[in-house]
Coordinates of C-alpha atoms in Angstrom, one line a residue:
M172 CA 0.0 0.0 0.0
D173 CA 1.3 3.4 -1.0
K174 CA 0.9 5.2 2.2
Q175 CA 2.5 8.4 1.0
A176 CA 0.0 8.7 -1.8
I177 CA -2.9 7.9 0.6
A178 CA -1.8 10.6 3.1
K179 CA -1.5 13.2 0.3
A180 CA -5.0 12.3 -1.0
V181 CA -6.8 12.2 2.3
F182 CA -5.2 15.0 4.3
F183 CA -4.0 17.3 1.5
G184 CA -0.5 17.4 2.8
A185 CA -1.4 17.9 6.5
G186 CA -1.1 14.3 7.5
E187 CA 1.8 11.9 7.2
A188 CA 2.4 8.3 6.1
A189 CA 3.0 6.2 9.3
T190 CA 6.4 4.4 8.9
A191 CA 6.3 3.0 12.4
Y192 CA 3.8 1.9 15.0
L193 CA 4.2 5.1 16.9
N194 CA 4.7 8.8 16.1
P195 CA 8.3 9.8 16.6
A196 CA 7.0 12.5 18.9
A197 CA 5.6 9.9 21.3
L198 CA 7.3 9.3 24.6
D199 CA 9.6 6.2 24.4
F200 CA 9.4 5.9 20.6
N201 CA 12.1 3.4 19.4
P202 CA 13.5 4.3 15.9
E203 CA 15.1 0.8 15.6
A204 CA 11.7 -0.8 15.8
A205 CA 10.5 1.5 13.0
K206 CA 13.0 0.0 10.7
L207 CA 11.3 -3.4 11.0
V208 CA 7.9 -2.2 9.7
P209 CA 7.4 -3.2 6.0
Q210 CA 7.3 -0.3 3.6
F211 CA 5.8 0.2 0.1
D212 CA 7.2 -2.1 -2.5
A213 CA 4.5 -3.5 -4.9
S214 CA 7.1 -5.5 -6.9
A215 CA 8.3 -7.2 -3.8
A216 CA 4.7 -7.9 -2.7
R217 CA 4.0 -9.6 -6.0
K218 CA 7.2 -11.7 -5.7
V219 CA 6.2 -12.9 -2.2
L220 CA 2.7 -13.9 -3.4
D221 CA 4.2 -15.7 -6.4
E222 CA 6.7 -17.6 -4.3
A223 CA 3.9 -18.6 -1.9
G224 CA 1.9 -20.2 -4.7
W225 CA -0.8 -17.5 -5.1
T226 CA -1.4 -17.3 -8.9
P227 CA -3.6 -14.7 -10.7
G228 CA -7.0 -16.0 -11.6
S229 CA -9.1 -15.1 -14.7
D230 CA -10.3 -11.9 -13.0
G231 CA -6.8 -10.9 -11.7
V232 CA -7.5 -12.0 -8.1
R233 CA -4.9 -14.6 -6.9
V234 CA -5.9 -18.1 -6.1
K235 CA -4.3 -20.9 -4.1
D236 CA -5.7 -24.4 -3.5
G237 CA -9.1 -23.1 -4.6
Q238 CA -9.1 -20.2 -2.2
R239 CA -9.3 -16.6 -3.5
A240 CA -7.0 -13.9 -2.0
S241 CA -10.1 -12.0 -0.8
L242 CA -10.3 -10.1 2.5
L243 CA -13.3 -8.7 4.4
L244 CA -12.5 -5.4 6.2
Y245 CA -14.6 -3.6 8.8
A246 CA -14.3 0.1 9.6
L247 CA -16.4 2.9 11.0
Q248 CA -18.2 5.0 8.4
T249 CA -16.3 8.3 8.1
A250 CA -15.2 10.5 5.2
V251 CA -11.6 9.7 5.9
N252 CA -12.2 5.9 6.1
S253 CA -14.1 5.9 2.9
T254 CA -11.3 7.6 1.0
V255 CA -8.6 5.5 2.6
M256 CA -10.4 2.2 1.9
Q257 CA -10.8 3.1 -1.8
A258 CA -7.1 3.8 -2.1
I259 CA -6.2 0.6 -0.3
Q260 CA -8.6 -1.5 -2.5
A261 CA -6.9 -0.1 -5.6
D262 CA -3.4 -0.8 -4.3
L263 CA -4.2 -4.4 -3.2
R264 CA -6.0 -5.1 -6.5
R265 CA -2.8 -4.2 -8.4
V266 CA -1.0 -7.1 -6.7
G267 CA -3.9 -9.5 -7.0
I268 CA -5.7 -9.2 -3.7
E269 CA -9.4 -8.4 -3.4
L270 CA -10.5 -6.2 -0.5
R271 CA -14.2 -6.2 0.4
V272 CA -15.0 -3.2 2.6
Q273 CA -17.9 -2.9 5.0
L274 CA -18.2 0.5 6.6
W275 CA -20.5 0.7 9.7
D276 CA -22.2 3.7 11.3
A277 CA -20.8 4.3 14.8
T278 CA -24.2 3.4 16.3
V279 CA -23.6 -0.3 15.4
G280 CA -20.0 -0.2 14.3
W281 CA -18.4 -0.8 17.7
G282 CA -20.5 -3.9 18.2
K283 CA -19.6 -5.2 14.8
L284 CA -15.9 -4.7 15.5
A285 CA -16.3 -7.0 18.5
T286 CA -17.7 -9.9 16.5
Q287 CA -14.5 -11.3 14.9
E288 CA -16.4 -11.7 11.6
F289 CA -13.8 -9.8 9.6
D290 CA -10.4 -10.6 8.2
A291 CA -9.0 -7.1 9.0
F292 CA -10.1 -3.8 10.4
V293 CA -9.1 -0.1 10.5
M294 CA -8.8 1.9 13.6
S295 CA -7.5 5.3 14.6
Y296 CA -6.4 6.3 18.1
P297 CA -4.6 9.1 20.0
Y298 CA -1.9 8.6 22.5
M299 CA 0.9 10.4 24.3
S300 CA 3.4 7.6 25.0
A301 CA 4.3 4.1 23.8
T302 CA 2.8 2.7 27.0
D303 CA -0.5 4.5 26.3
A304 CA -0.7 3.2 22.8
F305 CA 0.2 -0.4 23.4
S306 CA -1.7 -0.8 26.7
L307 CA -5.1 -0.5 25.0
Y308 CA -4.7 -2.9 22.0
F309 CA -2.1 -5.5 23.0
P310 CA -2.9 -7.0 26.4
S311 CA -4.2 -10.6 26.1
T312 CA -6.9 -9.7 28.7
N313 CA -8.4 -7.2 26.2
R314 CA -9.5 -9.9 23.7
P315 CA -11.8 -9.9 21.8
T316 CA -12.1 -6.1 21.9
P317 CA -10.2 -3.8 21.8
N318 CA -7.5 -6.5 21.1
R319 CA -9.3 -7.5 18.0
M320 CA -6.1 -9.0 16.6
N321 CA -6.3 -11.7 19.3
W322 CA -2.7 -11.0 20.1
N323 CA -2.0 -13.4 23.0
D324 CA 1.6 -13.1 24.1
P325 CA 2.8 -13.5 27.8
E326 CA 6.0 -11.5 27.0
T327 CA 3.8 -8.5 25.9
D328 CA 1.7 -8.7 29.0
E329 CA 4.7 -8.8 31.2
A330 CA 6.4 -5.9 29.4
L331 CA 3.3 -3.7 29.7
R332 CA 3.0 -4.6 33.4
Q333 CA 6.6 -3.5 33.9
A334 CA 6.2 -0.3 31.9
R335 CA 3.1 0.8 33.8
G336 CA 4.8 0.2 37.1
A337 CA 8.3 1.6 36.2
T338 CA 9.7 4.3 38.4
D339 CA 12.8 4.7 36.3
P340 CA 12.1 6.5 32.9
A341 CA 15.2 4.8 31.3
E342 CA 14.0 1.3 32.3
R343 CA 10.5 2.1 31.0
A344 CA 11.9 3.3 27.7
R345 CA 14.0 0.1 27.4
V346 CA 11.1 -2.2 28.1
M347 CA 8.8 -0.3 25.7
G348 CA 11.5 -0.1 23.0
D349 CA 12.0 -3.9 23.1
L350 CA 8.2 -4.4 22.9
Q351 CA 7.9 -2.2 19.9
K352 CA 10.5 -4.3 18.1
R353 CA 8.7 -7.5 19.1
I354 CA 5.3 -6.3 17.8
A355 CA 6.9 -4.9 14.6
E356 CA 8.7 -8.2 13.9
A357 CA 5.4 -10.1 14.2
N358 CA 3.6 -7.7 11.8
V359 CA 0.6 -7.6 14.0
W360 CA -0.8 -4.6 12.2
L361 CA 0.2 -2.2 9.5
P362 CA 0.5 1.5 10.5
L363 CA -1.0 3.6 7.7
L364 CA -1.3 7.3 8.5
R365 CA -0.6 9.9 11.2
Q366 CA -3.3 12.5 11.3
P367 CA -3.1 15.9 13.0
L368 CA -5.3 16.7 15.9
W369 CA -6.1 20.4 16.7
V370 CA -7.4 22.2 19.7
V371 CA -9.4 25.4 19.1
S372 CA -10.3 27.8 21.9
T373 CA -10.9 31.5 22.7
Q374 CA -8.3 33.6 24.5
R375 CA -10.4 33.4 27.7
V376 CA -9.5 29.8 28.2
E377 CA -6.4 29.5 30.3
G378 CA -3.7 26.9 29.5
C379 CA -5.2 25.8 26.2
G380 CA -2.5 27.6 24.2
H381 CA 0.1 25.3 25.7
T382 CA -2.0 22.2 25.0
A383 CA -2.5 23.3 21.4
S384 CA 1.2 23.6 20.8
M385 CA 1.8 20.0 21.9
A386 CA 2.3 17.3 19.2
W387 CA -0.4 14.8 20.0
P388 CA 0.5 11.6 18.2
S389 CA -2.2 9.8 16.4
T390 CA -2.1 6.7 14.2
R391 CA -4.5 5.2 11.8
G392 CA -3.6 1.6 11.1
W393 CA -4.7 -1.3 9.0
I394 CA -5.0 -4.0 11.6
S395 CA -5.1 -7.7 10.7
A396 CA -7.3 -10.0 12.7

């Protein structure tokens, strides 16, 4: 997926392609873990699929052992999600993968995202630190939602426990840095976009100017179940 092109189309230059699980501005971000996240290379994707035995069918969608390379994706119905999904559909189709998209209104969408009926889903979330970001989606106790990937890893659970209880910032950064590498190596999800968040207020509101100047990390990710 060409994340640079998607970011340009969706946010008109205001957003960024997410090259890592976390925004570099987030507390305890590990740049070494970012190097482990796959980046856009359509030719390499086709080669991987070819070598794995997925051959193009008559309609261009790849097939292996009678199974089509077809994925069902769930997401909430928003203007951003609609545009992003169209772009992802086109990118995947170019390498022989069919993406079927079901966008749900928020009144029912959260319930549908807890059903495990999908192959993948898209979610966006704000955070201030690596511990914030990973503590929501990756604990095994948070299955089936919000840990919709069903990531069940005792080492992840222990790392998050240590990070939440750490009194030494350096030790917390080490633990979370190692966990970022572990998650990235496993390809649990694909970070897609980093979108800006703004705070708007009048001059009568005290302290809001400081908040508005902060870089609030946010990531929108394609997350595989």
